[in-house]
Amino acid sequence: MVGAVILRIRRHEAKAMLLDLFYPVPIVFVAIGRFGPESFIS
């Protein structure tokens, strides 16, 4: 995953990089909403 990000930085694909960064955000929020923040904190 990190290697792919580094490759994209070298290619200067900023938009694709931003998509990779922000795409998982809603998935994380859904997971927190479903399982509760306690399971992530502990």
Short mmCIF file of C-alpha atoms in Angstrom, two decimals:
data_model
loop_
_atom_site.label_atom_id
_atom_site.label_comp_id
_atom_site.label_asym_id
_atom_site.label_seq_id
_atom_site.Cartn_x
_atom_site.Cartn_y
_atom_site.Cartn_z
CA MET A 1 0.00 0.00 0.00
CA VAL A 2 2.75 2.46 0.98
CA GLY A 3 4.79 1.44 -2.06
CA ALA A 4 1.87 2.25 -4.35
CA VAL A 5 1.55 5.69 -2.77
CA ILE A 6 5.27 6.35 -3.28
CA LEU A 7 5.00 5.28 -6.93
CA ARG A 8 2.09 7.66 -7.45
CA ILE A 9 4.00 10.53 -5.84
CA ARG A 10 6.87 9.87 -8.25
CA ARG A 11 4.43 9.96 -11.16
CA HIS A 12 2.87 13.15 -9.75
CA GLU A 13 -0.62 11.65 -9.77
CA ALA A 14 -1.92 13.92 -7.04
CA LYS A 15 -5.62 13.39 -7.78
CA ALA A 16 -5.28 9.60 -7.70
CA MET A 17 -3.31 9.90 -4.46
CA LEU A 18 -6.03 12.02 -2.85
CA LEU A 19 -8.64 9.47 -3.92
CA ASP A 20 -6.60 6.71 -2.27
CA LEU A 21 -6.40 8.76 0.92
CA PHE A 22 -10.07 9.72 1.13
CA TYR A 23 -11.73 6.58 -0.28
CA PRO A 24 -11.37 4.54 2.97
CA VAL A 25 -12.77 7.36 5.16
CA PRO A 26 -16.50 6.51 4.79
CA ILE A 27 -15.68 2.82 5.27
CA VAL A 28 -13.97 3.65 8.57
CA PHE A 29 -16.95 5.72 9.73
CA VAL A 30 -19.36 2.89 8.86
CA ALA A 31 -17.18 0.43 10.78
CA ILE A 32 -17.08 2.73 13.84
CA GLY A 33 -20.84 3.23 13.66
CA ARG A 34 -21.46 -0.49 13.37
CA PHE A 35 -19.05 -1.81 16.01
CA GLY A 36 -18.74 1.24 18.26
CA PRO A 37 -15.60 3.29 18.99
CA GLU A 38 -14.82 1.20 22.08
CA SER A 39 -13.64 -1.73 19.97
CA PHE A 40 -11.12 0.55 18.23
CA ILE A 41 -9.89 2.32 21.36
CA SER A 42 -9.20 -0.80 23.44
#
